[in-house]
C-alpha cells in the first residue's frame, strides 16, 4: 500500500489504483478515532506546516487533528500573521518554510495552481487543501470514502452534484476522482454557475434541472452557495435559488430510495438544502467530517512516512 | 474522587461535595507546576478543543497549558477564523467538531446558555469557559481554591463581591459556589449594575455601599469594569466610579485585618482597585492565576479521564 | 558549554566566549534537522510561551519549531487576542503569564527595552525576539552561525551592513556581536536612516556610499526597507533607493570574490537586492533561516535546561 508521489495536489491525475489505495489506508485509520487513546507514533519527529492563505476552520482543524494523532508537530501559519502583508512573494515565503525543514506543507490559497507552484519548488511534500476553484483533493477522497461505506464504488453508480459547479474545487476534485473510477457524474447548476468545459469530460452528464439530475441517482452532493460572494450576483435571489435548486424532501424522492445525501459544509440551511433533508438519516454529512480526519491521517502518513 | 458529570457548565447545580472534590483534585495538580518536568501522561491521546467565540488570552492560555501538561492534544479554534463568518449555526459548527472525535470542548460564547446548548447536543464533555453574563465555573472554582489556601471554606466566612455584578459571569459563578458551601456573600454595585434577583438568593446580602459590604469580611473580590463596554454608560464617569466603588487602602481597612483581596483580571489599576492594594501582600490575584492552571488540569482530567 | 544567564536580551553585553559557546551549541543542533525524526526530549515537560506584540511569521514559527523539536510545550500568544485590548499593562500581562509557570518567554514588542523590563520582573527566562529598533539577538547569532560556515569569525573579517540602519534591530544586534568578536563592520545608509552614534562604536566604519562599503568585504548584509513604514518618507522614492543603495551584480563585484550575501528577510526583490543576486550561489539567505531553527534550539536548550 505505497503511495509513490511526493505530493497530493489534485485528484485529476490520480489513477484508480492510487485512489483505491488511499481509501484503503484511510479505512485503517478510521478505527483510531474510536480508541480511548487516539494517537499513534507514526509521524513522531515529523513537522507538518498548515499554511492557510484563506480563512478556514474545519479543514485546518481536520489536518491539525490528523497530524497530532499521528504524533507529528503541527505548526499553523495563517495569512493574517504572515509575511504576505510585508509584500513577500509566495515562493520566497515557501522557500523560508522549506529552510526550516518541514516534512509536509498543507496549503490553501485563493489562486489556482498555488499548491502546484509550491510543490514544484520545494523538497517537502505538499498537500493541496484548496487552490482557488481548482482542486481540493482530500475533500473528494473523504467523499469517496463516505460513499464507499454505503455503496460500491464502481461503474453503474450515479452521483448528482448540484450547485455552484463553476466556483467549486470540491465539485472539480470529485468529478475527476469519480469519473476515474468509472462512476457517472451528473452536474446541475444555474447557467452562470456552470463551466462550459463540463460537457466535454467523459463520464459527466450535464442536466438542465435538478429533477433531471436527481432521477434515480445513488448519491446526491449539494454544493454550498457562497453567500459571502453574492455581490457578484450569479443568481437573482437566494430565495429563488433555494426554490429551484435547493434539495428538499420532494426532490430527494426522485433519487433512489437508498440514496445518500452529502454536503461539504458549512451548510446554508434553507438555501441549498432544507433542514429536514440535512438532518434526515439519508444525510451522511457528519460522516464526511469524521472520515475527513482518517483520510487526512492516511495522506499525511503516506507522504510523511516515506522519509523515515 | 470521582466527578460523575459529563460536563462542567456552571457552579449553580454543583453540590457541596462535588465542589470539595474538584478542589481536592486541583490541590493534587498544584504540585506539578513546581516540578522541573511539568507534564503527566494522564490525557495522552485525548483531544481538547478550545472553541472561543470571544477574544481571550488568559483563559484560553490557561486551558491550553493545562491540557498540554496533561499530555492531551490541544486544538485552538477562534471565532475570527471560524465558520461563523460563513453563516453556519452554532450547533452545526459543534456537530462538525464532534465528528472529529474530540474528548473535551472548552467553549466561550457571548450568549447565555451556549455551553448548555452544546453540551446537550454532543457526546464530548463540555467545559463552559464563559457564556455571556451567566457562568464561568472554572473561574469560581479557582477562586475557591485560592480562598481555601488562606481561609477555611465554611459557614461563617464572609466574602464581599464589589463591582458590575449584573454583567459578571465571574460574580454569578462565585455566588452559586460560595452560597452552596454556606458562605455568606455580600454584593455591592451601582444600581445600574445590580440585578434585582440578587436579593432573593439565600446567603446573599445586598449592600448599598462598599463600606457596608467590606465591614468585617474575610475576602474581597473586586470585579473588572469593562471599560470597552462603557458606550452603554452604566455610570457617569470612570473617575466617579473609582472614587465611590474602587478598593483603596482606606476602604480595605474596613475588612478583617487578614482579609485577602481577589480580582479575576485583567485589572484596571486606578479604577476598581488601586495599585497600592493590588500590589500589597493582601492581594492573592496572581495566586488565582496559578491556581487556575491546576484547577483546569483537574477539570480536564476528571472529565477526560473517564472514557479511558 | 554552559550559558550562565537567565535571559538572552541582546548581543550588546555578551562576551566573545559566550557568543562562541552559543554558536558551538547551535552547531550541535544543526544535525537534528537532517534526521528522519527531528525531535529530542531535551525540554520535555517545559513550557515555552511565544508572546508576540508585533505580527511575525518566520521568527515566531522558527521559535515554535525549535521548541517543539526539543519536545517543549509551545504556547502562542499574539497581541490581536491579548489582554492589551482590554487595557492591561505589559507587566500585569507578564505577571499573569509567569503565574502559569512557563520556563521561557519569547517576546517581541515594538517598544525598545520591553524584553529587558519583562526579564527584570519575572522568574522565567526571557528571549528578546525583537524590541523596537533596539536588539534581535537570535537573528544576529544565526547570522554569525551562517558566516562561520563560510568564513573564520576573527579579526580581519570585514562585514558591510547596508540599508536602514536606524530602524534595524537586526543591524544593531549584528554590530554588537561582530565588533565583540573583533570583526570590522562597515555601515552604509541614506543620512535619514543612519544614527549618529554609529561613528563612535569601536570597530564600526561609516561609509558614505555602498561602493565604499562593499570594497573588499567578506560579507554583505542587506537590510530590508520597510515599505509599510514609508509614510514616514525617509527617502524620496523606492526607485531611487534601489538605484543608489540596492545590491546588484555590478555592486557585488566590488566585494571579495568569495563574499557571501545575507538578508534577514522578508526581501523586497528589486528594492534592496536584485533577484539575480538573491538567487545566486553567493547568497546564503535561506541558510540563515535553517540556521535560525538550530540557533534557537540552542538558546532554548541553554536557558530552559538549567532548571532541571
XYZ file of N, CA and C in Angstrom, chain A residues 44-47 73-77 81-83 86 88-89 92 95-96 99-103 307-308, chain C residues 33 36-39 56-58 60-62 64-65 68-69 224 228 266-269 286 289-290 293:
150
model
N 5.960 10.692 14.545
C 6.714 11.334 15.612
C 8.021 11.903 15.068
N 8.311 13.171 15.427
C 9.529 13.801 14.943
C 9.401 14.402 13.553
N 8.184 14.338 12.986
C 7.942 14.979 11.696
C 7.257 16.326 11.933
N 7.456 17.263 11.022
C 6.866 18.588 11.142
C 5.877 18.824 10.002
N 4.540 17.123 14.837
C 4.452 18.503 15.304
C 3.696 19.303 14.250
N 2.587 19.936 14.655
C 1.782 20.718 13.710
C 1.998 22.198 13.977
N 2.307 22.920 12.911
C 2.566 24.361 13.010
C 1.545 25.082 12.140
N 0.799 26.013 12.712
C -0.183 26.761 11.928
C 0.371 28.105 11.488
N 0.248 28.396 10.199
C 0.622 29.721 9.694
C -0.558 30.242 8.896
N -1.210 36.658 9.810
C 0.029 36.967 10.526
C 1.246 36.766 9.640
N 1.023 36.522 8.352
C 2.147 36.066 7.538
C 2.857 37.221 6.865
N 3.960 36.888 6.262
C 4.803 37.880 5.618
C 4.177 38.449 4.359
N 3.874 41.891 4.372
C 5.098 42.646 4.153
C 5.545 42.574 2.696
N 6.061 39.946 0.676
C 6.909 38.867 0.210
C 6.167 38.009 -0.808
N 6.887 37.468 -1.778
C 6.261 36.607 -2.765
C 5.962 35.245 -2.153
N 9.039 32.994 -2.085
C 10.003 33.348 -1.046
C 9.508 32.865 0.322
N 10.065 29.147 0.330
C 11.486 28.832 0.478
C 11.910 28.945 1.942
N 11.384 29.944 2.597
C 11.723 30.140 4.005
C 11.184 29.012 4.866
N 13.245 25.997 4.425
C 14.538 26.083 5.119
C 14.439 25.643 6.575
N 13.219 25.603 7.102
C 13.040 25.130 8.476
C 12.799 23.613 8.519
N 12.951 22.969 7.359
C 12.932 21.515 7.274
C 11.603 20.872 7.704
N 10.481 21.356 7.164
C 9.229 20.650 7.424
C 9.185 19.384 6.573
N 8.336 18.454 6.957
C 8.173 17.248 6.137
C 7.006 17.400 5.164
N 10.024 9.300 4.253
C 11.397 9.746 4.507
C 12.094 8.955 5.593
N 11.326 8.199 6.347
C 11.921 7.571 7.538
C 12.421 6.165 7.218
N 17.943 18.682 12.302
C 17.018 18.943 11.196
C 17.246 17.994 10.033
N 15.658 11.818 10.074
C 14.268 11.470 9.761
C 13.342 11.853 10.926
N 13.770 11.601 12.160
C 12.990 12.002 13.323
C 13.651 13.226 13.951
N 13.073 14.397 13.661
C 13.702 15.658 14.056
C 13.267 16.077 15.459
N 13.500 15.268 16.438
C 12.983 15.565 17.772
C 13.876 14.957 18.834
N 4.279 38.496 13.131
C 5.508 37.838 12.703
C 5.144 36.473 12.168
N 5.759 36.059 11.102
C 5.604 34.670 10.694
C 6.868 33.924 11.009
N 7.931 34.338 10.373
C 9.093 33.463 10.369
C 9.750 33.358 11.733
N 8.376 33.780 14.775
C 7.522 33.009 15.676
C 7.542 31.532 15.287
N 7.429 31.267 13.984
C 7.443 29.886 13.522
C 8.774 29.212 13.828
N 9.864 29.939 13.646
C 11.185 29.382 13.915
C 11.312 29.000 15.392
N 8.780 28.396 17.403
C 7.814 27.330 17.693
C 8.357 25.976 17.246
N 8.937 25.933 16.052
C 9.519 24.681 15.575
C 10.679 24.264 16.474
N 9.274 22.826 19.714
C 8.635 21.520 19.538
C 9.660 20.427 19.243
N 10.715 20.753 18.507
C 11.745 19.740 18.235
C 12.548 19.401 19.491
N 16.318 45.088 5.077
C 15.018 45.252 4.463
C 14.540 46.703 4.595
N 6.196 49.244 4.375
C 4.960 49.560 5.075
C 5.105 50.769 5.997
N 11.798 39.407 5.475
C 11.477 39.115 4.079
C 12.075 40.145 3.121
N 12.543 39.651 1.967
C 13.192 40.517 0.977
C 12.181 41.318 0.168
N 12.561 42.533 -0.171
C 11.881 43.270 -1.241
C 12.745 43.119 -2.487
N 12.429 42.147 -3.287
C 13.213 41.929 -4.506
C 13.093 43.164 -5.406
N 18.793 31.612 2.637
C 17.980 30.514 3.175
C 18.761 29.700 4.206
N 17.972 31.045 7.476
C 16.709 30.564 8.047
C 16.884 29.186 8.678
N 17.566 28.303 7.978
C 17.823 26.964 8.534
C 18.632 27.071 9.822
N 16.642 27.973 13.121
C 15.993 26.946 13.943
C 17.009 26.315 14.892
